Short mmCIF file of C-alpha atoms in Angstrom, two decimals:
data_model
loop_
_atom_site.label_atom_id
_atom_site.label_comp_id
_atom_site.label_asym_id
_atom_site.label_seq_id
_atom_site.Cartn_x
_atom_site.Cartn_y
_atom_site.Cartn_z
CA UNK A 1 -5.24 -18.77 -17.31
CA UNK A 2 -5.42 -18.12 -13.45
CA UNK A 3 -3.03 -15.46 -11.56
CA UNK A 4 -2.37 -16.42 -7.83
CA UNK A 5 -2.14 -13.21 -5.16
CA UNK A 6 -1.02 -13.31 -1.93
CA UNK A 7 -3.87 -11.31 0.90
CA UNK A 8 -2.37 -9.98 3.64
CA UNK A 9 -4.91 -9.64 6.34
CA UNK A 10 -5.21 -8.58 10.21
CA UNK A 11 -5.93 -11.58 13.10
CA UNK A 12 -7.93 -9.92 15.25
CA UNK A 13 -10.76 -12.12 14.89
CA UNK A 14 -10.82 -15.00 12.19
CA UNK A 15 -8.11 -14.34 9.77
CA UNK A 16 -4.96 -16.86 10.82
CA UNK A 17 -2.50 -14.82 8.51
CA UNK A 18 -1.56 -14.81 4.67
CA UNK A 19 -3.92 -16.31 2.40
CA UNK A 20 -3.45 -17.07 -1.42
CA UNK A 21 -6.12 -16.31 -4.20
CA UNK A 22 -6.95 -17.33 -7.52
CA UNK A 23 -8.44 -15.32 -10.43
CA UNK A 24 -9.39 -17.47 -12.87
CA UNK A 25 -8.87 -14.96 -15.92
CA UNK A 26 -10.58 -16.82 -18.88
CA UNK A 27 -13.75 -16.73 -16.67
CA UNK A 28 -13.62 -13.51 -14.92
CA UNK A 29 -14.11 -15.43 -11.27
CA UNK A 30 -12.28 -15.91 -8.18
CA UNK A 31 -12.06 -19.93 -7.47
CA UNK A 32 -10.37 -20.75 -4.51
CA UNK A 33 -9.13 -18.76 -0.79
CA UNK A 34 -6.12 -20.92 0.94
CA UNK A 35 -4.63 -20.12 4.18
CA UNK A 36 -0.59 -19.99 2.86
CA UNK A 37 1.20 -18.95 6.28
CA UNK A 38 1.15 -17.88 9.93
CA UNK A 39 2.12 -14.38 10.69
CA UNK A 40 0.29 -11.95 13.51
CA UNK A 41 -1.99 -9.08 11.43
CA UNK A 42 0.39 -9.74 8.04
CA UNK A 43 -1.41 -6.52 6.94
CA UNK A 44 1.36 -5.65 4.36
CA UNK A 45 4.01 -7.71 2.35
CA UNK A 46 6.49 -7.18 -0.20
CA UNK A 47 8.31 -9.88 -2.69
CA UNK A 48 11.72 -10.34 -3.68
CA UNK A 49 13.09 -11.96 -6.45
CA UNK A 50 14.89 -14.49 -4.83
CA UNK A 51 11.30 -15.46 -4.21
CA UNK A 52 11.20 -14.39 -0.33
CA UNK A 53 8.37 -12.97 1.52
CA UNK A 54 9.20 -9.70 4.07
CA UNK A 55 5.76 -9.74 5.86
CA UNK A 56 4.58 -7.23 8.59
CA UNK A 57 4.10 -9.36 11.51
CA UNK A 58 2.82 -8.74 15.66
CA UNK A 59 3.51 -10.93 18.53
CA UNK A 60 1.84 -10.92 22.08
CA UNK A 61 3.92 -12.64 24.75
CA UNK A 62 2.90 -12.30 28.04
CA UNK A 63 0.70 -9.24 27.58
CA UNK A 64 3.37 -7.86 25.99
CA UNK A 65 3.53 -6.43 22.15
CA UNK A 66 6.77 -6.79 19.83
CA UNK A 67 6.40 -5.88 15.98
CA UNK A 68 8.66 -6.50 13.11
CA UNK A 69 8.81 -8.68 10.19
CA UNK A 70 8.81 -12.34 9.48
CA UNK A 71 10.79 -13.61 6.36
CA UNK A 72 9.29 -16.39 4.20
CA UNK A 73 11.26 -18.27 1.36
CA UNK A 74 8.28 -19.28 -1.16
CA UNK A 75 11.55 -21.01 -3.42
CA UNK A 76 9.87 -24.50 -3.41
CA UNK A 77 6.44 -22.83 -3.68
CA UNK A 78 5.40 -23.78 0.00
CA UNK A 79 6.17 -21.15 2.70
CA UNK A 80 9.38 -21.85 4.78
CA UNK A 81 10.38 -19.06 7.69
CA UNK A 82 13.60 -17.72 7.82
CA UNK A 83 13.95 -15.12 10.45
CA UNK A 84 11.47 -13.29 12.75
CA UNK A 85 12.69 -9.39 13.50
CA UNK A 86 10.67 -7.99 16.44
CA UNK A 87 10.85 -5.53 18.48
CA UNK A 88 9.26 -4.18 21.57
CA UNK A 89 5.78 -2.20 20.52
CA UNK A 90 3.69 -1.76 17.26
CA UNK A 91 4.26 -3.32 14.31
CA UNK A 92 5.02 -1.42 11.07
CA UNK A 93 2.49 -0.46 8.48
CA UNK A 94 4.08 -0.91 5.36
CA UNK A 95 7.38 -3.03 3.95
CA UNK A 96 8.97 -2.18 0.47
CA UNK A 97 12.12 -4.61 -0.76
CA UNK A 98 15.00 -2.43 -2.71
CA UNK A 99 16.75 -4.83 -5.20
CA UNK A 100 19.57 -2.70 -6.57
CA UNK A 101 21.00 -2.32 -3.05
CA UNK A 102 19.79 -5.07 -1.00
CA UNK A 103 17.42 -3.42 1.29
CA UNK A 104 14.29 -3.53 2.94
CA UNK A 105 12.24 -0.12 4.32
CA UNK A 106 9.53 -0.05 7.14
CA UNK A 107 7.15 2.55 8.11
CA UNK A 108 5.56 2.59 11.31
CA UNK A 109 2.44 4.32 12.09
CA UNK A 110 2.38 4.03 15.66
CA UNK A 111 6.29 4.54 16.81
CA UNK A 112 6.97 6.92 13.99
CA UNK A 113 10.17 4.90 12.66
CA UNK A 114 11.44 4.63 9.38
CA UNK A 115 13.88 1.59 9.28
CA UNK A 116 16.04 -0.11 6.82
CA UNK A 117 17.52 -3.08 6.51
CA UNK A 118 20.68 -5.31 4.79
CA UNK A 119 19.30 -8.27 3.29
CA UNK A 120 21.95 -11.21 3.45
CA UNK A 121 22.62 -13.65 1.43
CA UNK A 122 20.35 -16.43 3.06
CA UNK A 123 17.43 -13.29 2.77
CA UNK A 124 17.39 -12.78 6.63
CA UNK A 125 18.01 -9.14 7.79
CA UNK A 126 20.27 -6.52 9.79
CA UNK A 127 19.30 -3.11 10.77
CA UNK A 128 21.18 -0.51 8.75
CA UNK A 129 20.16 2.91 9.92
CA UNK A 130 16.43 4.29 11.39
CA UNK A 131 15.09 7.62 11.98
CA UNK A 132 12.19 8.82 14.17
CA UNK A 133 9.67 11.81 12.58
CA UNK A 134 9.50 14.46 15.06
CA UNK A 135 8.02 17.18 13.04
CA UNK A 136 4.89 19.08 14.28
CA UNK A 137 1.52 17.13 13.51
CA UNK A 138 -1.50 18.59 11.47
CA UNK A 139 -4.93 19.70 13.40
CA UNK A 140 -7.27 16.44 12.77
CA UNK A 141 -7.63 14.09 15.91
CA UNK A 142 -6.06 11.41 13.92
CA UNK A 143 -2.74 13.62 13.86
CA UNK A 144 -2.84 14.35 17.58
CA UNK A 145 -0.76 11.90 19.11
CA UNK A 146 2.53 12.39 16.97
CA UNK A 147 3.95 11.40 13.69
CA UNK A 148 2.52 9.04 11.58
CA UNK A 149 4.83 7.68 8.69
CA UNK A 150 2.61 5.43 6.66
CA UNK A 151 4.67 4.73 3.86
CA UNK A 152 8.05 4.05 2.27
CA UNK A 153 9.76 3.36 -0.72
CA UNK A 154 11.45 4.39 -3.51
CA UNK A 155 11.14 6.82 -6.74
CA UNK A 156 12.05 5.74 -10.25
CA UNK A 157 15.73 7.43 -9.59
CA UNK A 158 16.14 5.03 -6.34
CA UNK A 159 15.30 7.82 -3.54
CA UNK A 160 13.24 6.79 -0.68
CA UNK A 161 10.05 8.36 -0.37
CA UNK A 162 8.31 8.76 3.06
CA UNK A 163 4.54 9.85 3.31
CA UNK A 164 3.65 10.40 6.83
CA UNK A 165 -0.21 11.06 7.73
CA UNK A 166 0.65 12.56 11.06
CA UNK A 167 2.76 15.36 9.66
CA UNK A 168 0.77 16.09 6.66
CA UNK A 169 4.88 16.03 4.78
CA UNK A 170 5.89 13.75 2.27
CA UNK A 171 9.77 13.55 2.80
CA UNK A 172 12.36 12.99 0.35
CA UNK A 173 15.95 10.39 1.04
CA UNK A 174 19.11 9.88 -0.75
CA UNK A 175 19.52 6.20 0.17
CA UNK A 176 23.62 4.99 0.46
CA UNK A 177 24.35 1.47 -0.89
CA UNK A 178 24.77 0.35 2.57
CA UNK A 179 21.55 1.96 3.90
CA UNK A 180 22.09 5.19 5.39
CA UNK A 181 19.40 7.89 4.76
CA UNK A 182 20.03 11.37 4.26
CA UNK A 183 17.97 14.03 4.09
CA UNK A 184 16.83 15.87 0.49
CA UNK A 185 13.57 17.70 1.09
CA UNK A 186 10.35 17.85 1.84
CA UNK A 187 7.10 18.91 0.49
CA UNK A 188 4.27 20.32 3.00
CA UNK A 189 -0.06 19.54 1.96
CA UNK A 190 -2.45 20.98 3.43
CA UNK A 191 -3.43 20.79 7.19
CA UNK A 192 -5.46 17.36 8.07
CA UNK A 193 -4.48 16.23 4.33
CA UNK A 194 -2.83 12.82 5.94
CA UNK A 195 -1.20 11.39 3.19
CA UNK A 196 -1.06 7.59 3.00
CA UNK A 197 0.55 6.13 -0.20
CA UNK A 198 1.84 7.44 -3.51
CA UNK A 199 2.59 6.32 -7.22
CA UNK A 200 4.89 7.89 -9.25
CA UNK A 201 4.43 8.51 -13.29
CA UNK A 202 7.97 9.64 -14.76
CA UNK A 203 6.69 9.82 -18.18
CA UNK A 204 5.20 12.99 -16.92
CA UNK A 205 7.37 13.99 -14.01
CA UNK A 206 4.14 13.86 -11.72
CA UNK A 207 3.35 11.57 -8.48
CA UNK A 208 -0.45 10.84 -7.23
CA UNK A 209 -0.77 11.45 -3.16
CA UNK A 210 -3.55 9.82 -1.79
CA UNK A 211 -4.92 11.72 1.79
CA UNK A 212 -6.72 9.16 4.14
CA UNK A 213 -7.70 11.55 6.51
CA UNK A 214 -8.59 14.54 3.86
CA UNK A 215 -10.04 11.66 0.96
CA UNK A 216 -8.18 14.05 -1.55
CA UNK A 217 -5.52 12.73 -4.22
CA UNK A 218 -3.11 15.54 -4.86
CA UNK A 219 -1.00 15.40 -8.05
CA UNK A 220 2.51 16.03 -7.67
CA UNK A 221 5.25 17.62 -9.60
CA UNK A 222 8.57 15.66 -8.82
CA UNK A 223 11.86 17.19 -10.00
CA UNK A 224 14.68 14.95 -10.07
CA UNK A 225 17.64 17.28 -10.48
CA UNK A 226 16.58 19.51 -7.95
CA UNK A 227 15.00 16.31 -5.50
CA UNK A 228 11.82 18.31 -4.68
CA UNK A 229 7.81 18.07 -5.18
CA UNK A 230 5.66 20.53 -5.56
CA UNK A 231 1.55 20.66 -5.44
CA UNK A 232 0.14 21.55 -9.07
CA UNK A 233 -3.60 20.12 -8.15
CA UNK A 234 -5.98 18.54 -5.33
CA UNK A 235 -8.64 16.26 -6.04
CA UNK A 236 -11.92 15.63 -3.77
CA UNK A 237 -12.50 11.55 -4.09
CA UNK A 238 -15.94 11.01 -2.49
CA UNK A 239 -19.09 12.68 -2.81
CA UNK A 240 -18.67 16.52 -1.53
CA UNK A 241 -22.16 15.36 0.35
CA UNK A 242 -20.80 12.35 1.93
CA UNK A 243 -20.68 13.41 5.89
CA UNK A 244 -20.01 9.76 7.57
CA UNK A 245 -16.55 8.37 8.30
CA UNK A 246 -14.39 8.18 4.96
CA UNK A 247 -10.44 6.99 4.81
CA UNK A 248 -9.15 6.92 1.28
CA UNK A 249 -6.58 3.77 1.36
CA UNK A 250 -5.02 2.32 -1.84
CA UNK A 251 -3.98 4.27 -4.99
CA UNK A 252 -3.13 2.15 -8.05
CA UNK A 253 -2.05 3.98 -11.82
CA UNK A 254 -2.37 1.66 -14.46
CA UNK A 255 0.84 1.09 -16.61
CA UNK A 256 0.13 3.43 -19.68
CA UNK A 257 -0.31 6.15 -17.21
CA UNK A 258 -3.84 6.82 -17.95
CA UNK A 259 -6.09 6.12 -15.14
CA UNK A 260 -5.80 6.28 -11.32
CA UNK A 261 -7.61 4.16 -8.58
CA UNK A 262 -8.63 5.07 -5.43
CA UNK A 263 -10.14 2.76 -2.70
CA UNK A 264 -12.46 4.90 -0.10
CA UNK A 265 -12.79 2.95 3.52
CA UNK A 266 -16.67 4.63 4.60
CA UNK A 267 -18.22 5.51 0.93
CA UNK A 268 -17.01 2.13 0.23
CA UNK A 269 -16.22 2.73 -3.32
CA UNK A 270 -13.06 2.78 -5.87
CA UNK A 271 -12.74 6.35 -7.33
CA UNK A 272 -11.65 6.16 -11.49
CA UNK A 273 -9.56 9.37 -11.85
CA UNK A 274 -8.54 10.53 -15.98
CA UNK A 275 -4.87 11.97 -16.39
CA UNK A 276 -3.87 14.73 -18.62
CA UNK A 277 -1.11 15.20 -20.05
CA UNK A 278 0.19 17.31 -17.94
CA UNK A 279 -1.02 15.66 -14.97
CA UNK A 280 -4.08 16.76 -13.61
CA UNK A 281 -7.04 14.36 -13.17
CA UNK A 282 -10.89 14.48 -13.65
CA UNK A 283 -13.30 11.94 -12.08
CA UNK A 284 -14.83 9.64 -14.43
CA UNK A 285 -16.76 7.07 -11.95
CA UNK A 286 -17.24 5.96 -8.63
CA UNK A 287 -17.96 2.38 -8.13
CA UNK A 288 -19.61 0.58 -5.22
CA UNK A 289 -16.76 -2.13 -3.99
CA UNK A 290 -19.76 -4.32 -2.49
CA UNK A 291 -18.19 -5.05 0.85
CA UNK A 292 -17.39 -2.94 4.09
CA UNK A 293 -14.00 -1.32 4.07
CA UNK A 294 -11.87 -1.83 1.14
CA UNK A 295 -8.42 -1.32 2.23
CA UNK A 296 -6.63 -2.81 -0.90
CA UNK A 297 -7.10 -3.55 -4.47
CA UNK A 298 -4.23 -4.46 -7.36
CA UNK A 299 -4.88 -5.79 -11.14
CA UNK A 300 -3.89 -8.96 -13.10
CA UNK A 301 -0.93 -9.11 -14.96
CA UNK A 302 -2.67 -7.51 -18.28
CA UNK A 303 -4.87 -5.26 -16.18
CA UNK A 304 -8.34 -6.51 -17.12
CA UNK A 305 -9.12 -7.84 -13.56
CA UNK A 306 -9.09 -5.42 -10.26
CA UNK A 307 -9.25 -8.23 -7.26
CA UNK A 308 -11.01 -5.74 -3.71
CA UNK A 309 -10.64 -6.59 -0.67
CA UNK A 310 -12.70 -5.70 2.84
CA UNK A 311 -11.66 -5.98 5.83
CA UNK A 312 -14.91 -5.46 7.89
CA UNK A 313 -17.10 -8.13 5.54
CA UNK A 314 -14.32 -10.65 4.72
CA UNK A 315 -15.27 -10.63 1.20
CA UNK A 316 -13.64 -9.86 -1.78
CA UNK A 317 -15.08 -8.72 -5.14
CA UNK A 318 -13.61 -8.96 -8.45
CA UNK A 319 -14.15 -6.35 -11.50
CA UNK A 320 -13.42 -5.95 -15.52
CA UNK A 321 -11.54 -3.00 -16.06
CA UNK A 322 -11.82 -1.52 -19.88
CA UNK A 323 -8.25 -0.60 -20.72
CA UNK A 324 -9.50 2.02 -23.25
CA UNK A 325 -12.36 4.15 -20.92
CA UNK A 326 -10.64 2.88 -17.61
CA UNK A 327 -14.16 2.21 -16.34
CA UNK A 328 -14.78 -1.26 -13.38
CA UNK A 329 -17.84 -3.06 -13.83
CA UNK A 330 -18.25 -5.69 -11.33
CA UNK A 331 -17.51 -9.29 -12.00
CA UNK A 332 -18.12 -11.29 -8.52
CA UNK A 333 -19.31 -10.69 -5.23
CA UNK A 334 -19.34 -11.89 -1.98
CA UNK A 335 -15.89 -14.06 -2.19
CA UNK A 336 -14.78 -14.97 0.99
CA UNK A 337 -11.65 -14.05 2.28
CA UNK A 338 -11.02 -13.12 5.93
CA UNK A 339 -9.80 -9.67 7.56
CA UNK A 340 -8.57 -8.52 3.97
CA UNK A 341 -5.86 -5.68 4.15
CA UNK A 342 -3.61 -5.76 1.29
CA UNK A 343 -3.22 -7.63 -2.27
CA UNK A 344 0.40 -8.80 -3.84
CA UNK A 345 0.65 -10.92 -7.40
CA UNK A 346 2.05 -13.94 -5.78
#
């Protein structure tokens, strides 16, 4: 059996844009790196299931910048634009599609914007509201320059979730059918935390927190009624030794709510993290990712396969993942695949 993913990558030197993979299940191998579509530093993209592609995308005209989205129907398998949404500066860091209402959320780093947008029927999109962060920043030189919302999307009740590294906040939405945000709460880490991205389990009424700039993963208590978190526990991901350059990046929890995975950009490694049941984690292995800089990881369908990628070595790696001790051990090396940023099941 083989499971395609989509890579999104940056272009600053020899990636052209999205790529397509193949994991070849029955033999535990990656077999084959395609260039799928053009899109400038595609570093994040999100599916819908009318089978259209929202992907981050940059444009340079004339020395100047515009960032947005480009829109690719994959209906007839082969990539077909539909719309390109720029506008003038960065481009966003991270594009989430919401089904029940139609919608499509952006977080960007650099111009600290959260924006939604109406999908139409033909899958192109329409602004429907956008804020700007403006609360104070934390005390790490990463935070000095302003806000920096990193991610959004939504909680298993369909609230919008926004986890900003400059702010060291994770805020909390009520999200109206026709995209207007409104305010719930917010919960405040600890200064220079920087949290990046977050899974949720609600079989436990906890969410994992992953801190780039801190390499911590906090658990979470998340009460619906109420619509607030609350930190029960933080978690140190990389050796307390380890004095070089670290930024934890992806955070994956496998579907029985067992294990968590953390990718570390520096160490270089994936962090294996046990749950309790009420929450709380425990380290159970750290595993070189062989490559420079893994920014993204994700798992076959069944979860026996994590596919890495790096975006300094443009290489990816594949491992086997026990489902009963949660434990990686490495499958495949040195795979190429340019610039790698991010990793979708196609």
């Amino acid at each position: 059996m083989t499971e395609e993913f989509y890579i999104g990558t940056y272009t600053k030197r020899i990636s052209r844009g999205i790529y397509q993979v193949s994991v070849d299940q029955d033999a535990a191998k990656l077999t084959n790196c395609e260039w799928l579509a053009s899109a400038g530093s595609p570093t994040y993209i999100a599916k819908s299931k009318a089978q259209r592609l929202y992907v981050i995308n940059k444009k340079e005209t004339d020395g100047q910048t515009e960032g947005g989205l480009i829109i690719y129907d994959m209906s007839d398998k082969k990539p077909r634009a539909i719309q390109q949404v720029l506008t003038p500066g960065s481009s966003p860091a991270y594009v989430a599609v919401d089904e029940a209402r139609q919608l499509v959320y952006t977080a960007n780093y650099h111009t600290a914007k959260i924006t939604v947008y109406a999908i139409a029927a033909d899958g192109s999109l329409t602004v429907a509201d956008e804020l700007t962060d403006t609360d104070p920043v934390g005390p790490a030189p990463e935070q000095a320059d302003g806000p920096h919302p990193h991610y959004a999307d939504l909680t298993p009740d369909g609230r919008l979730v926004v986890c900003d590294l400059g702010t060291d906040r994770v805020y909390l939405y009520d999200v109206a059918d026709n995209g207007k945000l409104s305010i719930v709460s917010h919960v405040d880490l600890p200064a220079g935390y920087g949290p990046r991205h977050i899974v949720f389990d609600a079989s436990k009424s906890v969410v994992y927190l992953v801190g780039e700039l801190s390499s911590n993963v906090a658990t979470l208590t998340y009460d619906e009624q109420a619509g607030k978190f609350a930190v029960k526990q933080i978690t140190h991901v990389i050796p307390d030794d380890w004095t070089a350059h670290n930024g934890s990046a992806a955070i994956r929890l496998s579907s029985d709510g067992r294990f968590v995975y953390v990718s570390n950009r520096g160490n270089n490694s994936i962090t294996v993290l046990k749950t309790a049941d009420d929450g709380t984690l425990t380290e159970i292995q750290r595993i070189a990712t062989e490559g420079d800089f893994p920014r993204d990881f994700n798992w076959t369908a069944d979860e026996s396969l994590v596919l890495v990628v790096h975006q300094k070595s443009d290489n990816a790696s594949l491992f086997k993942r026990d489902a009963e001790t949660g434990k990686l051990t490495l499958a495949q090396k040195d795979f190429m695949v340019p610039e790698g940023v991010s990793v979708l099941p196609a």
